[in-house]
Short mmCIF file of C-alpha atoms in Angstrom, two decimals:
data_model
loop_
_atom_site.label_atom_id
_atom_site.label_comp_id
_atom_site.label_asym_id
_atom_site.label_seq_id
_atom_site.Cartn_x
_atom_site.Cartn_y
_atom_site.Cartn_z
CA UNK I 365 -18.11 7.58 26.22
CA UNK I 366 -19.17 3.96 25.98
CA UNK I 367 -16.72 1.36 27.32
CA UNK I 368 -16.90 -2.08 25.66
CA UNK I 369 -14.29 -4.72 26.63
CA UNK I 370 -11.90 -2.01 27.83
CA UNK I 371 -12.08 -0.08 24.54
CA UNK I 372 -13.57 3.42 24.51
CA UNK I 373 -16.21 4.27 21.90
CA UNK I 374 -18.10 7.44 21.03
CA UNK I 375 -20.46 8.55 18.25
CA UNK I 376 -19.04 10.55 15.34
CA UNK I 377 -20.92 13.75 16.18
CA UNK I 378 -19.52 13.80 19.72
CA UNK I 379 -16.02 13.13 18.39
CA UNK I 380 -16.20 16.07 15.97
CA UNK I 381 -17.70 18.25 18.70
CA UNK I 382 -14.93 17.33 21.19
CA UNK I 383 -17.41 15.73 23.59
CA UNK I 384 -16.15 12.13 23.62
CA UNK I 385 -16.06 11.81 27.40
CA UNK I 386 -19.66 13.02 27.72
CA UNK I 387 -21.08 10.82 24.91
CA UNK I 388 -23.83 8.44 26.03
CA UNK I 389 -25.41 7.80 22.62
CA UNK I 390 -25.90 4.08 22.19
CA UNK I 391 -28.42 4.36 19.34
CA UNK I 392 -25.87 5.92 16.92
CA UNK I 393 -22.98 4.12 15.18
CA UNK I 394 -20.02 4.10 17.57
CA UNK I 395 -16.41 4.74 16.57
CA UNK I 396 -13.37 3.65 18.56
CA UNK I 397 -11.61 6.56 20.24
CA UNK I 398 -7.94 6.69 19.26
CA UNK I 399 -5.23 7.23 21.84
CA UNK I 400 -3.73 10.69 22.18
CA UNK I 401 -0.29 11.46 20.87
CA UNK I 402 1.83 10.10 18.09
CA UNK I 403 1.16 6.48 17.11
CA UNK I 404 3.80 3.85 17.80
CA UNK I 405 5.79 3.00 14.67
CA UNK I 406 7.74 0.01 15.96
CA UNK I 407 6.60 -3.46 16.91
CA UNK I 408 6.98 -4.50 20.57
CA UNK I 409 10.05 -6.65 19.80
CA UNK I 410 12.03 -3.87 18.11
CA UNK I 411 10.90 -1.41 20.76
CA UNK I 412 12.18 -3.66 23.54
CA UNK I 413 15.54 -4.09 21.75
CA UNK I 414 15.80 -0.31 21.42
CA UNK I 415 15.27 0.12 25.16
CA UNK I 416 17.51 -2.70 26.40
CA UNK I 417 20.38 -2.76 23.89
CA UNK I 418 20.43 0.89 22.74
CA UNK I 419 19.80 -0.23 19.17
CA UNK I 420 17.85 2.38 17.25
CA UNK I 421 16.78 1.43 13.77
CA UNK I 422 13.80 1.11 11.52
CA UNK I 423 11.38 -1.70 12.30
CA UNK I 424 11.13 -4.01 9.29
CA UNK I 425 9.33 -6.88 11.01
CA UNK I 426 6.09 -6.09 9.14
CA UNK I 427 7.93 -6.12 5.81
CA UNK I 428 9.45 -9.51 6.64
CA UNK I 429 6.02 -10.79 7.66
CA UNK I 430 4.44 -9.54 4.41
CA UNK I 431 7.27 -11.13 2.42
CA UNK I 432 6.55 -14.45 4.14
CA UNK I 433 2.84 -14.12 3.33
CA UNK I 434 3.58 -13.42 -0.35
CA UNK I 435 5.84 -16.48 -0.44
CA UNK I 436 3.09 -18.60 1.12
CA UNK I 437 0.62 -17.19 -1.41
CA UNK I 438 2.87 -18.10 -4.33
CA UNK I 439 3.24 -21.66 -2.99
CA UNK I 440 -0.51 -22.06 -2.35
CA UNK I 441 -2.79 -24.08 -4.61
CA UNK I 442 -4.52 -22.09 -7.40
CA UNK I 443 -7.94 -22.41 -5.74
CA UNK I 444 -6.59 -21.07 -2.44
CA UNK I 445 -4.69 -18.32 -4.28
CA UNK I 446 -7.90 -17.18 -5.97
CA UNK I 447 -9.63 -16.90 -2.59
CA UNK I 448 -6.77 -14.98 -0.99
CA UNK I 449 -6.19 -12.41 -3.71
CA UNK I 450 -8.26 -9.26 -3.68
CA UNK I 451 -10.79 -8.86 -6.47
CA UNK I 452 -11.83 -5.58 -8.08
CA UNK I 453 -15.49 -5.06 -9.02
CA UNK I 454 -16.18 -5.09 -12.77
CA UNK I 455 -17.49 -1.53 -12.77
CA UNK I 456 -14.09 -0.20 -11.70
CA UNK I 457 -12.22 -2.21 -14.30
CA UNK I 458 -14.39 -1.19 -17.26
CA UNK I 459 -14.59 2.51 -16.35
CA UNK I 460 -11.64 3.62 -14.20
CA UNK I 461 -12.34 7.34 -14.60
CA UNK I 462 -16.04 8.36 -14.69
CA UNK I 463 -15.24 11.86 -16.05
CA UNK I 464 -13.90 10.43 -19.30
CA UNK I 465 -17.09 8.47 -19.96
CA UNK I 466 -18.94 11.34 -21.67
CA UNK I 467 -16.03 12.63 -23.75
CA UNK I 468 -15.92 12.10 -27.49
CA UNK I 469 -12.86 10.34 -28.90
CA UNK I 470 -10.47 12.66 -30.72
#
């Protein structure tokens, strides 16, 4: 296991072989080791409110943040909007399903 800035890394072969703590491979591509257990689904603010005020509800802070970003994107200049929107390569647009390429039209 390689420790870089407090984050644990291991190579993919050691991860699949359940040897992450023994991994010392620095010449292979390293992958961040995920924490054990179920991932946290709430942001720190909602989690703190749940603990202090006994309020248990779904965290929608990310949805509100995304809604604010989409509003900012709609108000942005067209040149900025073009840079911020995701583009799809031309090959995927012209041929969305490669299996249908060789079929004859009916």
